[in-house]
Structures are given as structure tokens and as C-alpha cells.
Amino acid sequence: GAVVSQHPSWVICKSGTSVKIECRSLDFQATTMFWYRQFPKQSLMLMATSNEGSKATYEQGVEKDKFLINHASLTLSTLTVTSAHPEDSSFYICSTSEEGTSRTQFFGPGTRLTVL
Amino acid sequence: DAKTTQPNSMESNEEEPVHLPCNHSTISGTDYIHWYRQLPSQGPEYVIHGLTSNVNNRMASLAIAEDRKSSTLILHRATLRDAAVYYCILPGAGSYQLTFGKGTKLSVIP
């Protein structure tokens, strides 16, 4: 399956600053990538679908101006958390989807964001 | 996505087989059955998927009921590294999105 990396693996920032998280598909050209968020002891929640060369599609309740997604190439999607607040502290995970009918997804290792 | 039902938690002794059940009574004819697992502090990992026939790979086996309304993920010999939350997911037709439920937390006892 596809290999997906994320950088950084963890980040601590001050409230009000912006943080960029990178998601790379290392061996697969990904036209579509997904961004999830996971709070402690909860399941993954889809935030947005990132499409190469076009605007991302955000899930209901996710602020597009706060969580900026850029998918400028087939191997890189970035999520920028702008003006971060402590409630944005979470585990952010990206994934890429295999083309075809099975729709198998391959996930990155996640980025732990802590906002002080 | 079609709804799935899984037990909240299960326990297994190390080196014994584990059968993780999943009910999906509203499955449609084109829905694949996917299993992922998430180890602590890691992103989910693909385990296996199937449509109608039973499937085997190096990680696990997937047994699918004849009416497709349920399936069972089989770990043939549980190890401590298999302790994780296991998710049974049916991606909807026409969509690449996955909807994660609470899954089954598997504990492996040494």
C-alpha cells in the first residue's frame, strides 16, 4: 500500500500563532488526500478532503478560514491551523486513497498539536 | 456510509486466535468491508478488505457472512503488538470518505 508521512510528528505552539502540518505521499501520486482530527479517547473525525489543484472540501462545522488546506502537488498536502487556540490541541492525521472501487486508505503517522 | 456495530472491547490471551465481529445489516451490494486498526498514538493502519468472498493476507483473515450482513476479522495468533482499536468500516458507494465509529478495543494478555 501507499506510504504516507507527516511532519512534524509533534508540535507545541503558543496561542494565536499558526502551525503548518505537512502530509506527503511517498510512493503514490495522490489526487485526493483526507485530513482527520482525533481528540483524546475519541474516534477520528474527517475535517476535509484535499484535492490536488483545487479547493478543499470541508466537513460541516470545520472552519475553512481557520484550517487552511493546500494541495499543490500530487505528493504534498498541507494543513495550516491559523490563530491556534488551546481547543485546537488534537491529533491530526492525513490519509490518501487508493484509486479504484475498494477505496482503501493509507494513513500518515499523525501530528500531535499542543497549543499553550 | 452504511452503519456498523462492533463490541466496545475484547480481550485475548497472547498467541491465541481472536475473532472480532462486525454487524452491518444495512450493507448494500456494492459496499466493500474494510478493517483498519489504530495502535496508541499512531495513525490508523489498513488491515484487510473484502466484498463477498473470505480474504486472507499476512496480517489477518476476513470472514464474510453469506448474506454479507456481518463479518469477522480473524487474527490467527494474537501478539502484544496487536493490542489496538479495530475499526470495521463500509465506505459508501461513490465516496472515498471513511466514517470511523468507536471500534473495538482489543487487549492482549501476556
mmCIF file with all atom_site columns, C-alpha atoms in Angstrom:
data_model
loop_
_atom_site.group_PDB
_atom_site.id
_atom_site.type_symbol
_atom_site.label_atom_id
_atom_site.label_alt_id
_atom_site.label_comp_id
_atom_site.label_asym_id
_atom_site.label_entity_id
_atom_site.label_seq_id
_atom_site.pdbx_PDB_ins_code
_atom_site.Cartn_x
_atom_site.Cartn_y
_atom_site.Cartn_z
_atom_site.occupancy
_atom_site.B_iso_or_equiv
_atom_site.pdbx_formal_charge
_atom_site.auth_seq_id
_atom_site.auth_comp_id
_atom_site.auth_asym_id
_atom_site.auth_atom_id
_atom_site.pdbx_PDB_model_num
ATOM 1   C CA . GLY A 1 1   ? 0.000   0.000   0.000  1.00 0.00 ? 1   GLY A CA 1
ATOM 2   C CA . ALA A 1 2   ? 0.894   3.662   -0.192 1.00 0.00 ? 2   ALA A CA 1
ATOM 3   C CA . VAL A 1 3   ? 3.345   5.129   2.296  1.00 0.00 ? 3   VAL A CA 1
ATOM 4   C CA . VAL A 1 4   ? 2.304   8.421   3.858  1.00 0.00 ? 4   VAL A CA 1
ATOM 5   C CA . SER A 1 5   ? 4.457   10.629  6.037  1.00 0.00 ? 5   SER A CA 1
ATOM 6   C CA . GLN A 1 6   ? 3.647   13.633  8.176  1.00 0.00 ? 6   GLN A CA 1
ATOM 7   C CA . HIS A 1 7   ? 5.808   16.396  9.510  1.00 0.00 ? 7   HIS A CA 1
ATOM 8   C CA . PRO A 1 8   ? 6.193   17.337  12.239 1.00 0.00 ? 8   PRO A CA 1
ATOM 9   C CA . SER A 1 9   ? 5.233   14.384  14.407 1.00 0.00 ? 9   SER A CA 1
ATOM 10  C CA . TRP A 1 10  ? 4.508   16.729  17.272 1.00 0.00 ? 10  TRP A CA 1
ATOM 11  C CA . VAL A 1 11  ? 4.437   20.493  17.767 1.00 0.00 ? 11  VAL A CA 1
ATOM 12  C CA . ILE A 1 12  ? 3.851   22.838  20.679 1.00 0.00 ? 12  ILE A CA 1
ATOM 13  C CA . CYS A 1 13  ? 2.878   26.402  19.943 1.00 0.00 ? 13  CYS A CA 1
ATOM 14  C CA . LYS A 1 14  ? 1.598   29.486  21.695 1.00 0.00 ? 14  LYS A CA 1
ATOM 15  C CA . SER A 1 15  ? -1.997  30.571  21.448 1.00 0.00 ? 15  SER A CA 1
ATOM 16  C CA . GLY A 1 16  ? -2.550  32.898  18.495 1.00 0.00 ? 16  GLY A CA 1
ATOM 17  C CA . THR A 1 17  ? 0.230   31.534  16.321 1.00 0.00 ? 17  THR A CA 1
ATOM 18  C CA . SER A 1 18  ? -0.142  29.469  13.155 1.00 0.00 ? 18  SER A CA 1
ATOM 19  C CA . VAL A 1 19  ? 1.106   25.949  12.624 1.00 0.00 ? 19  VAL A CA 1
ATOM 20  C CA . LYS A 1 20  ? 1.663   24.135  9.339  1.00 0.00 ? 20  LYS A CA 1
ATOM 21  C CA . ILE A 1 21  ? 1.455   20.342  9.084  1.00 0.00 ? 21  ILE A CA 1
ATOM 22  C CA . GLU A 1 22  ? 2.753   18.566  6.002  1.00 0.00 ? 22  GLU A CA 1
ATOM 23  C CA . CYS A 1 23  ? 1.415   15.325  4.586  1.00 0.00 ? 23  CYS A CA 1
ATOM 24  C CA . ARG A 1 24  ? 3.420   13.548  1.911  1.00 0.00 ? 24  ARG A CA 1
ATOM 25  C CA . SER A 1 25  ? 2.557   10.557  -0.218 1.00 0.00 ? 25  SER A CA 1
ATOM 26  C CA . LEU A 1 26  ? 5.972   8.973   -0.678 1.00 0.00 ? 26  LEU A CA 1
ATOM 27  C CA . ASP A 1 27  ? 5.338   6.363   -3.330 1.00 0.00 ? 27  ASP A CA 1
ATOM 28  C CA . PHE A 1 28  ? 1.956   7.224   -4.761 1.00 0.00 ? 28  PHE A CA 1
ATOM 29  C CA . GLN A 1 29  ? 0.529   10.146  -6.671 1.00 0.00 ? 29  GLN A CA 1
ATOM 30  C CA . ALA A 1 30  ? -2.433  11.233  -4.627 1.00 0.00 ? 30  ALA A CA 1
ATOM 31  C CA . THR A 1 31  ? -5.051  13.371  -6.296 1.00 0.00 ? 31  THR A CA 1
ATOM 32  C CA . THR A 1 32  ? -7.094  13.189  -3.127 1.00 0.00 ? 32  THR A CA 1
ATOM 33  C CA . MET A 1 33  ? -5.955  13.365  0.469  1.00 0.00 ? 33  MET A CA 1
ATOM 34  C CA . PHE A 1 34  ? -8.003  13.494  3.642  1.00 0.00 ? 34  PHE A CA 1
ATOM 35  C CA . TRP A 1 35  ? -7.419  15.335  6.907  1.00 0.00 ? 35  TRP A CA 1
ATOM 36  C CA . TYR A 1 36  ? -8.770  13.951  10.170 1.00 0.00 ? 36  TYR A CA 1
ATOM 37  C CA . ARG A 1 37  ? -8.724  15.183  13.745 1.00 0.00 ? 37  ARG A CA 1
ATOM 38  C CA . GLN A 1 38  ? -8.803  12.986  16.820 1.00 0.00 ? 38  GLN A CA 1
ATOM 39  C CA . PHE A 1 39  ? -9.378  14.246  20.348 1.00 0.00 ? 39  PHE A CA 1
ATOM 40  C CA . PRO A 1 40  ? -8.286  12.105  23.322 1.00 0.00 ? 40  PRO A CA 1
ATOM 41  C CA . LYS A 1 41  ? -10.306 8.916   23.764 1.00 0.00 ? 41  LYS A CA 1
ATOM 42  C CA . GLN A 1 42  ? -12.413 9.728   20.730 1.00 0.00 ? 42  GLN A CA 1
ATOM 43  C CA . SER A 1 43  ? -12.536 8.380   17.204 1.00 0.00 ? 43  SER A CA 1
ATOM 44  C CA . LEU A 1 44  ? -11.234 10.055  14.076 1.00 0.00 ? 44  LEU A CA 1
ATOM 45  C CA . MET A 1 45  ? -13.362 12.813  12.626 1.00 0.00 ? 45  MET A CA 1
ATOM 46  C CA . LEU A 1 46  ? -12.969 13.827  8.993  1.00 0.00 ? 46  LEU A CA 1
ATOM 47  C CA . MET A 1 47  ? -12.180 17.516  8.671  1.00 0.00 ? 47  MET A CA 1
ATOM 48  C CA . ALA A 1 48  ? -11.719 17.993  4.962  1.00 0.00 ? 48  ALA A CA 1
ATOM 49  C CA . THR A 1 49  ? -10.990 16.394  1.637  1.00 0.00 ? 49  THR A CA 1
ATOM 50  C CA . SER A 1 50  ? -7.990  17.860  -0.140 1.00 0.00 ? 50  SER A CA 1
ATOM 51  C CA . ASN A 1 51  ? -7.991  17.815  -3.946 1.00 0.00 ? 51  ASN A CA 1
ATOM 52  C CA . GLU A 1 52  ? -4.850  18.423  -5.966 1.00 0.00 ? 52  GLU A CA 1
ATOM 53  C CA . GLY A 1 53  ? -5.048  21.687  -7.844 1.00 0.00 ? 53  GLY A CA 1
ATOM 54  C CA . SER A 1 54  ? -8.415  22.731  -6.484 1.00 0.00 ? 54  SER A CA 1
ATOM 55  C CA . LYS A 1 55  ? -10.074 23.912  -3.302 1.00 0.00 ? 55  LYS A CA 1
ATOM 56  C CA . ALA A 1 56  ? -10.558 21.563  -0.405 1.00 0.00 ? 56  ALA A CA 1
ATOM 57  C CA . THR A 1 57  ? -13.980 20.362  0.632  1.00 0.00 ? 57  THR A CA 1
ATOM 58  C CA . TYR A 1 58  ? -14.654 20.912  4.331  1.00 0.00 ? 58  TYR A CA 1
ATOM 59  C CA . GLU A 1 59  ? -16.974 18.944  6.574  1.00 0.00 ? 59  GLU A CA 1
ATOM 60  C CA . GLN A 1 60  ? -19.798 20.688  8.328  1.00 0.00 ? 60  GLN A CA 1
ATOM 61  C CA . GLY A 1 61  ? -18.623 22.621  11.356 1.00 0.00 ? 61  GLY A CA 1
ATOM 62  C CA . VAL A 1 62  ? -14.994 22.888  10.227 1.00 0.00 ? 62  VAL A CA 1
ATOM 63  C CA . GLU A 1 63  ? -13.916 26.483  9.617  1.00 0.00 ? 63  GLU A CA 1
ATOM 64  C CA . LYS A 1 64  ? -12.185 26.736  6.257  1.00 0.00 ? 64  LYS A CA 1
ATOM 65  C CA . ASP A 1 65  ? -10.572 30.060  7.161  1.00 0.00 ? 65  ASP A CA 1
ATOM 66  C CA . LYS A 1 66  ? -9.066  28.576  10.288 1.00 0.00 ? 66  LYS A CA 1
ATOM 67  C CA . PHE A 1 67  ? -7.865  25.285  8.829  1.00 0.00 ? 67  PHE A CA 1
ATOM 68  C CA . LEU A 1 68  ? -6.192  26.194  5.542  1.00 0.00 ? 68  LEU A CA 1
ATOM 69  C CA . ILE A 1 69  ? -5.502  23.296  3.219  1.00 0.00 ? 69  ILE A CA 1
ATOM 70  C CA . ASN A 1 70  ? -3.191  23.441  0.234  1.00 0.00 ? 70  ASN A CA 1
ATOM 71  C CA . HIS A 1 71  ? -2.720  20.513  -2.136 1.00 0.00 ? 71  HIS A CA 1
ATOM 72  C CA . ALA A 1 72  ? -0.364  21.982  -4.722 1.00 0.00 ? 72  ALA A CA 1
ATOM 73  C CA . SER A 1 73  ? 1.204   18.743  -5.925 1.00 0.00 ? 73  SER A CA 1
ATOM 74  C CA . LEU A 1 74  ? 0.338   15.062  -6.231 1.00 0.00 ? 74  LEU A CA 1
ATOM 75  C CA . THR A 1 75  ? 2.594   14.212  -3.308 1.00 0.00 ? 75  THR A CA 1
ATOM 76  C CA . LEU A 1 76  ? 2.071   17.024  -0.825 1.00 0.00 ? 76  LEU A CA 1
ATOM 77  C CA . SER A 1 77  ? -0.880  18.437  1.074  1.00 0.00 ? 77  SER A CA 1
ATOM 78  C CA . THR A 1 78  ? -0.524  20.917  3.918  1.00 0.00 ? 78  THR A CA 1
ATOM 79  C CA . LEU A 1 79  ? -2.859  21.855  6.750  1.00 0.00 ? 79  LEU A CA 1
ATOM 80  C CA . THR A 1 80  ? -2.284  25.200  8.431  1.00 0.00 ? 80  THR A CA 1
ATOM 81  C CA . VAL A 1 81  ? -4.000  25.847  11.730 1.00 0.00 ? 81  VAL A CA 1
ATOM 82  C CA . THR A 1 82  ? -4.284  29.614  11.900 1.00 0.00 ? 82  THR A CA 1
ATOM 83  C CA . SER A 1 83  ? -4.541  31.601  15.121 1.00 0.00 ? 83  SER A CA 1
ATOM 84  C CA . ALA A 1 84  ? -4.386  28.407  17.120 1.00 0.00 ? 84  ALA A CA 1
ATOM 85  C CA . HIS A 1 85  ? -6.208  28.147  20.445 1.00 0.00 ? 85  HIS A CA 1
ATOM 86  C CA . PRO A 1 86  ? -5.903  25.532  23.187 1.00 0.00 ? 86  PRO A CA 1
ATOM 87  C CA . GLU A 1 87  ? -9.109  23.871  21.967 1.00 0.00 ? 87  GLU A CA 1
ATOM 88  C CA . ASP A 1 88  ? -7.320  23.138  18.674 1.00 0.00 ? 88  ASP A CA 1
ATOM 89  C CA . SER A 1 89  ? -4.954  20.836  20.549 1.00 0.00 ? 89  SER A CA 1
ATOM 90  C CA . SER A 1 90  ? -5.505  17.452  18.975 1.00 0.00 ? 90  SER A CA 1
ATOM 91  C CA . PHE A 1 91  ? -4.016  14.619  16.943 1.00 0.00 ? 91  PHE A CA 1
ATOM 92  C CA . TYR A 1 92  ? -4.132  15.485  13.237 1.00 0.00 ? 92  TYR A CA 1
ATOM 93  C CA . ILE A 1 93  ? -3.928  12.637  10.735 1.00 0.00 ? 93  ILE A CA 1
ATOM 94  C CA . CYS A 1 94  ? -3.841  12.663  6.958  1.00 0.00 ? 94  CYS A CA 1
ATOM 95  C CA . SER A 1 95  ? -4.530  9.873   4.518  1.00 0.00 ? 95  SER A CA 1
ATOM 96  C CA . THR A 1 96  ? -4.508  9.138   0.859  1.00 0.00 ? 96  THR A CA 1
ATOM 97  C CA . SER A 1 97  ? -6.927  6.929   -1.002 1.00 0.00 ? 97  SER A CA 1
ATOM 98  C CA . GLU A 1 98  ? -6.161  4.231   -3.476 1.00 0.00 ? 98  GLU A CA 1
ATOM 99  C CA . GLU A 1 99  ? -7.916  4.685   -6.780 1.00 0.00 ? 99  GLU A CA 1
ATOM 100 C CA . GLY A 1 100 ? -10.454 2.067   -7.713 1.00 0.00 ? 100 GLY A CA 1
ATOM 101 C CA . THR A 1 101 ? -13.564 0.526   -6.270 1.00 0.00 ? 101 THR A CA 1
ATOM 102 C CA . SER A 1 102 ? -12.128 -0.704  -2.977 1.00 0.00 ? 102 SER A CA 1
ATOM 103 C CA . ARG A 1 103 ? -11.330 2.833   -1.721 1.00 0.00 ? 103 ARG A CA 1
ATOM 104 C CA . THR A 1 104 ? -8.627  1.648   0.633  1.00 0.00 ? 104 THR A CA 1
ATOM 105 C CA . GLN A 1 105 ? -6.990  4.484   2.563  1.00 0.00 ? 105 GLN A CA 1
ATOM 106 C CA . PHE A 1 106 ? -3.448  4.707   3.839  1.00 0.00 ? 106 PHE A CA 1
ATOM 107 C CA . PHE A 1 107 ? -2.753  6.932   6.797  1.00 0.00 ? 107 PHE A CA 1
ATOM 108 C CA . GLY A 1 108 ? 0.118   9.029   7.993  1.00 0.00 ? 108 GLY A CA 1
ATOM 109 C CA . PRO A 1 109 ? 1.541   8.578   11.482 1.00 0.00 ? 109 PRO A CA 1
ATOM 110 C CA . GLY A 1 110 ? -0.233  11.676  12.786 1.00 0.00 ? 110 GLY A CA 1
ATOM 111 C CA . THR A 1 111 ? 0.842   15.025  14.222 1.00 0.00 ? 111 THR A CA 1
ATOM 112 C CA . ARG A 1 112 ? 0.234   15.836  17.872 1.00 0.00 ? 112 ARG A CA 1
ATOM 113 C CA . LEU A 1 113 ? -0.547  19.571  18.240 1.00 0.00 ? 113 LEU A CA 1
ATOM 114 C CA . THR A 1 114 ? -0.490  21.182  21.652 1.00 0.00 ? 114 THR A CA 1
ATOM 115 C CA . VAL A 1 115 ? -1.483  24.828  21.910 1.00 0.00 ? 115 VAL A CA 1
ATOM 116 C CA . LEU A 1 116 ? -0.461  26.561  25.123 1.00 0.00 ? 116 LEU A CA 1
ATOM 117 C CA . ASP B 2 1   ? -21.555 5.057   4.818  1.00 0.00 ? 1   ASP B CA 1
ATOM 118 C CA . ALA B 2 2   ? -23.556 2.041   5.953  1.00 0.00 ? 2   ALA B CA 1
ATOM 119 C CA . LYS B 2 3   ? -23.695 1.741   9.741  1.00 0.00 ? 3   LYS B CA 1
ATOM 120 C CA . THR B 2 4   ? -21.580 -0.870  11.517 1.00 0.00 ? 4   THR B CA 1
ATOM 121 C CA . THR B 2 5   ? -21.849 -2.259  15.033 1.00 0.00 ? 5   THR B CA 1
ATOM 122 C CA . GLN B 2 6   ? -18.876 -3.600  16.949 1.00 0.00 ? 6   GLN B CA 1
ATOM 123 C CA . PRO B 2 7   ? -18.319 -4.587  20.578 1.00 0.00 ? 7   PRO B CA 1
ATOM 124 C CA . ASN B 2 8   ? -16.625 -1.833  22.577 1.00 0.00 ? 8   ASN B CA 1
ATOM 125 C CA . SER B 2 9   ? -13.853 -4.069  23.838 1.00 0.00 ? 9   SER B CA 1
ATOM 126 C CA . MET B 2 10  ? -12.462 -7.591  23.719 1.00 0.00 ? 10  MET B CA 1
ATOM 127 C CA . GLU B 2 11  ? -9.665  -9.450  25.425 1.00 0.00 ? 11  GLU B CA 1
ATOM 128 C CA . SER B 2 12  ? -7.450  -12.189 24.156 1.00 0.00 ? 12  SER B CA 1
ATOM 129 C CA . ASN B 2 13  ? -4.593  -14.213 25.517 1.00 0.00 ? 13  ASN B CA 1
ATOM 130 C CA . GLU B 2 14  ? -1.311  -13.920 23.724 1.00 0.00 ? 14  GLU B CA 1
ATOM 131 C CA . GLU B 2 15  ? -0.722  -16.475 20.971 1.00 0.00 ? 15  GLU B CA 1
ATOM 132 C CA . GLU B 2 16  ? -4.394  -17.411 20.795 1.00 0.00 ? 16  GLU B CA 1
ATOM 133 C CA . PRO B 2 17  ? -6.727  -16.642 17.874 1.00 0.00 ? 17  PRO B CA 1
ATOM 134 C CA . VAL B 2 18  ? -9.001  -13.628 18.074 1.00 0.00 ? 18  VAL B CA 1
ATOM 135 C CA . HIS B 2 19  ? -12.322 -13.202 16.306 1.00 0.00 ? 19  HIS B CA 1
ATOM 136 C CA . LEU B 2 20  ? -13.516 -9.605  16.072 1.00 0.00 ? 20  LEU B CA 1
ATOM 137 C CA . PRO B 2 21  ? -17.156 -9.343  14.949 1.00 0.00 ? 21  PRO B CA 1
ATOM 138 C CA . CYS B 2 22  ? -18.870 -6.593  12.999 1.00 0.00 ? 22  CYS B CA 1
ATOM 139 C CA . ASN B 2 23  ? -22.526 -6.268  12.109 1.00 0.00 ? 23  ASN B CA 1
ATOM 140 C CA . HIS B 2 24  ? -23.536 -4.295  9.039  1.00 0.00 ? 24  HIS B CA 1
ATOM 141 C CA . SER B 2 25  ? -27.132 -5.240  8.332  1.00 0.00 ? 25  SER B CA 1
ATOM 142 C CA . THR B 2 26  ? -27.755 -2.242  6.031  1.00 0.00 ? 26  THR B CA 1
ATOM 143 C CA . ILE B 2 27  ? -24.877 -3.061  3.694  1.00 0.00 ? 27  ILE B CA 1
ATOM 144 C CA . SER B 2 28  ? -25.555 -2.552  0.006  1.00 0.00 ? 28  SER B CA 1
ATOM 145 C CA . GLY B 2 29  ? -24.473 -4.824  -2.783 1.00 0.00 ? 29  GLY B CA 1
ATOM 146 C CA . THR B 2 30  ? -21.509 -2.679  -3.802 1.00 0.00 ? 30  THR B CA 1
ATOM 147 C CA . ASP B 2 31  ? -20.169 -1.877  -0.324 1.00 0.00 ? 31  ASP B CA 1
ATOM 148 C CA . TYR B 2 32  ? -16.712 -3.176  0.445  1.00 0.00 ? 32  TYR B CA 1
ATOM 149 C CA . ILE B 2 33  ? -15.995 -4.180  4.046  1.00 0.00 ? 33  ILE B CA 1
ATOM 150 C CA . HIS B 2 34  ? -12.818 -2.569  5.348  1.00 0.00 ? 34  HIS B CA 1
ATOM 151 C CA . TRP B 2 35  ? -10.906 -3.149  8.547  1.00 0.00 ? 35  TRP B CA 1
ATOM 152 C CA . TYR B 2 36  ? -8.378  -0.743  9.962  1.00 0.00 ? 36  TYR B CA 1
ATOM 153 C CA . ARG B 2 37  ? -6.626  -0.701  13.288 1.00 0.00 ? 37  ARG B CA 1
ATOM 154 C CA . GLN B 2 38  ? -5.076  2.070   15.324 1.00 0.00 ? 38  GLN B CA 1
ATOM 155 C CA . LEU B 2 39  ? -2.290  1.472   17.766 1.00 0.00 ? 39  LEU B CA 1
ATOM 156 C CA . PRO B 2 40  ? -1.880  4.008   20.591 1.00 0.00 ? 40  PRO B CA 1
ATOM 157 C CA . SER B 2 41  ? -0.620  7.399   19.418 1.00 0.00 ? 41  SER B CA 1
ATOM 158 C CA . GLN B 2 42  ? -0.395  6.298   15.783 1.00 0.00 ? 42  GLN B CA 1
ATOM 159 C CA . GLY B 2 43  ? -2.405  6.828   12.634 1.00 0.00 ? 43  GLY B CA 1
ATOM 160 C CA . PRO B 2 44  ? -4.767  4.043   11.566 1.00 0.00 ? 44  PRO B CA 1
ATOM 161 C CA . GLU B 2 45  ? -3.336  1.127   9.644  1.00 0.00 ? 45  GLU B CA 1
ATOM 162 C CA . TYR B 2 46  ? -5.092  -0.738  6.856  1.00 0.00 ? 46  TYR B CA 1
ATOM 163 C CA . VAL B 2 47  ? -5.670  -4.366  7.778  1.00 0.00 ? 47  VAL B CA 1
ATOM 164 C CA . ILE B 2 48  ? -7.827  -6.017  5.145  1.00 0.00 ? 48  ILE B CA 1
ATOM 165 C CA . HIS B 2 49  ? -10.871 -5.567  2.963  1.00 0.00 ? 49  HIS B CA 1
ATOM 166 C CA . GLY B 2 50  ? -13.324 -7.739  1.087  1.00 0.00 ? 50  GLY B CA 1
ATOM 167 C CA . LEU B 2 51  ? -16.543 -7.722  -0.883 1.00 0.00 ? 51  LEU B CA 1
ATOM 168 C CA . THR B 2 52  ? -18.137 -11.171 -0.859 1.00 0.00 ? 52  THR B CA 1
ATOM 169 C CA . SER B 2 53  ? -15.548 -13.896 -0.518 1.00 0.00 ? 53  SER B CA 1
ATOM 170 C CA . ASN B 2 54  ? -13.380 -14.566 2.502  1.00 0.00 ? 54  ASN B CA 1
ATOM 171 C CA . VAL B 2 55  ? -9.972  -12.922 2.273  1.00 0.00 ? 55  VAL B CA 1
ATOM 172 C CA . ASN B 2 56  ? -6.563  -13.703 3.716  1.00 0.00 ? 56  ASN B CA 1
ATOM 173 C CA . ASN B 2 57  ? -3.425  -11.622 3.917  1.00 0.00 ? 57  ASN B CA 1
ATOM 174 C CA . ARG B 2 58  ? -0.284  -11.615 6.017  1.00 0.00 ? 58  ARG B CA 1
ATOM 175 C CA . MET B 2 59  ? -1.969  -9.696  8.811  1.00 0.00 ? 59  MET B CA 1
ATOM 176 C CA . ALA B 2 60  ? -5.372  -11.312 9.160  1.00 0.00 ? 60  ALA B CA 1
ATOM 177 C CA . SER B 2 61  ? -8.300  -13.121 7.614  1.00 0.00 ? 61  SER B CA 1
ATOM 178 C CA . LEU B 2 62  ? -11.710 -11.695 6.882  1.00 0.00 ? 62  LEU B CA 1
ATOM 179 C CA . ALA B 2 63  ? -14.716 -13.986 7.033  1.00 0.00 ? 63  ALA B CA 1
ATOM 180 C CA . ILE B 2 64  ? -17.832 -12.550 5.410  1.00 0.00 ? 64  ILE B CA 1
ATOM 181 C CA . ALA B 2 65  ? -21.261 -13.990 6.091  1.00 0.00 ? 65  ALA B CA 1
ATOM 182 C CA . GLU B 2 66  ? -23.149 -15.328 3.111  1.00 0.00 ? 66  GLU B CA 1
ATOM 183 C CA . ASP B 2 67  ? -25.798 -12.597 3.408  1.00 0.00 ? 67  ASP B CA 1
ATOM 184 C CA . ARG B 2 68  ? -22.987 -10.023 3.950  1.00 0.00 ? 68  ARG B CA 1
ATOM 185 C CA . LYS B 2 69  ? -24.749 -8.589  6.962  1.00 0.00 ? 69  LYS B CA 1
ATOM 186 C CA . SER B 2 70  ? -21.867 -9.417  9.230  1.00 0.00 ? 70  SER B CA 1
ATOM 187 C CA . SER B 2 71  ? -18.175 -10.131 9.058  1.00 0.00 ? 71  SER B CA 1
ATOM 188 C CA . THR B 2 72  ? -15.410 -11.307 11.352 1.00 0.00 ? 72  THR B CA 1
ATOM 189 C CA . LEU B 2 73  ? -11.796 -10.228 11.425 1.00 0.00 ? 73  LEU B CA 1
ATOM 190 C CA . ILE B 2 74  ? -9.592  -13.099 12.476 1.00 0.00 ? 74  ILE B CA 1
ATOM 191 C CA . LEU B 2 75  ? -6.146  -12.659 13.964 1.00 0.00 ? 75  LEU B CA 1
ATOM 192 C CA . HIS B 2 76  ? -4.747  -16.161 13.917 1.00 0.00 ? 76  HIS B CA 1
ATOM 193 C CA . ARG B 2 77  ? -2.275  -15.713 16.724 1.00 0.00 ? 77  ARG B CA 1
ATOM 194 C CA . ALA B 2 78  ? -2.563  -12.576 18.816 1.00 0.00 ? 78  ALA B CA 1
ATOM 195 C CA . THR B 2 79  ? 0.612   -10.844 19.888 1.00 0.00 ? 79  THR B CA 1
ATOM 196 C CA . LEU B 2 80  ? 1.070   -7.919  22.255 1.00 0.00 ? 80  LEU B CA 1
ATOM 197 C CA . ARG B 2 81  ? 1.623   -5.722  19.206 1.00 0.00 ? 81  ARG B CA 1
ATOM 198 C CA . ASP B 2 82  ? -1.921  -6.478  18.079 1.00 0.00 ? 82  ASP B CA 1
ATOM 199 C CA . ALA B 2 83  ? -3.366  -4.529  21.005 1.00 0.00 ? 83  ALA B CA 1
ATOM 200 C CA . ALA B 2 84  ? -5.206  -1.710  19.249 1.00 0.00 ? 84  ALA B CA 1
ATOM 201 C CA . VAL B 2 85  ? -8.602  -0.305  18.360 1.00 0.00 ? 85  VAL B CA 1
ATOM 202 C CA . TYR B 2 86  ? -10.043 -2.167  15.381 1.00 0.00 ? 86  TYR B CA 1
ATOM 203 C CA . TYR B 2 87  ? -12.458 -0.388  13.081 1.00 0.00 ? 87  TYR B CA 1
ATOM 204 C CA . CYS B 2 88  ? -14.898 -2.045  10.695 1.00 0.00 ? 88  CYS B CA 1
ATOM 205 C CA . ILE B 2 89  ? -15.921 0.465   8.013  1.00 0.00 ? 89  ILE B CA 1
ATOM 206 C CA . LEU B 2 90  ? -18.057 0.357   4.898  1.00 0.00 ? 90  LEU B CA 1
ATOM 207 C CA . PRO B 2 91  ? -17.131 3.236   2.574  1.00 0.00 ? 91  PRO B CA 1
ATOM 208 C CA . GLY B 2 92  ? -20.174 4.471   0.739  1.00 0.00 ? 92  GLY B CA 1
ATOM 209 C CA . ALA B 2 93  ? -20.542 3.955   -2.973 1.00 0.00 ? 93  ALA B CA 1
ATOM 210 C CA . GLY B 2 94  ? -19.274 6.930   -4.923 1.00 0.00 ? 94  GLY B CA 1
ATOM 211 C CA . SER B 2 95  ? -17.345 8.268   -1.957 1.00 0.00 ? 95  SER B CA 1
ATOM 212 C CA . TYR B 2 96  ? -13.761 7.883   -0.846 1.00 0.00 ? 96  TYR B CA 1
ATOM 213 C CA . GLN B 2 97  ? -14.546 9.095   2.653  1.00 0.00 ? 97  GLN B CA 1
ATOM 214 C CA . LEU B 2 98  ? -14.310 6.841   5.685  1.00 0.00 ? 98  LEU B CA 1
ATOM 215 C CA . THR B 2 99  ? -16.530 7.310   8.714  1.00 0.00 ? 99  THR B CA 1
ATOM 216 C CA . PHE B 2 100 ? -14.906 5.965   11.871 1.00 0.00 ? 100 PHE B CA 1
ATOM 217 C CA . GLY B 2 101 ? -17.098 4.627   14.657 1.00 0.00 ? 101 GLY B CA 1
ATOM 218 C CA . LYS B 2 102 ? -15.796 3.757   18.111 1.00 0.00 ? 102 LYS B CA 1
ATOM 219 C CA . GLY B 2 103 ? -14.354 0.431   17.040 1.00 0.00 ? 103 GLY B CA 1
ATOM 220 C CA . THR B 2 104 ? -13.349 -2.480  19.254 1.00 0.00 ? 104 THR B CA 1
ATOM 221 C CA . LYS B 2 105 ? -10.507 -2.032  21.677 1.00 0.00 ? 105 LYS B CA 1
ATOM 222 C CA . LEU B 2 106 ? -8.550  -5.266  21.738 1.00 0.00 ? 106 LEU B CA 1
ATOM 223 C CA . SER B 2 107 ? -6.443  -6.021  24.784 1.00 0.00 ? 107 SER B CA 1
ATOM 224 C CA . VAL B 2 108 ? -3.907  -8.838  24.587 1.00 0.00 ? 108 VAL B CA 1
ATOM 225 C CA . ILE B 2 109 ? -2.974  -10.506 27.839 1.00 0.00 ? 109 ILE B CA 1
ATOM 226 C CA . PRO B 2 110 ? 0.556   -11.900 28.130 1.00 0.00 ? 110 PRO B CA 1
#
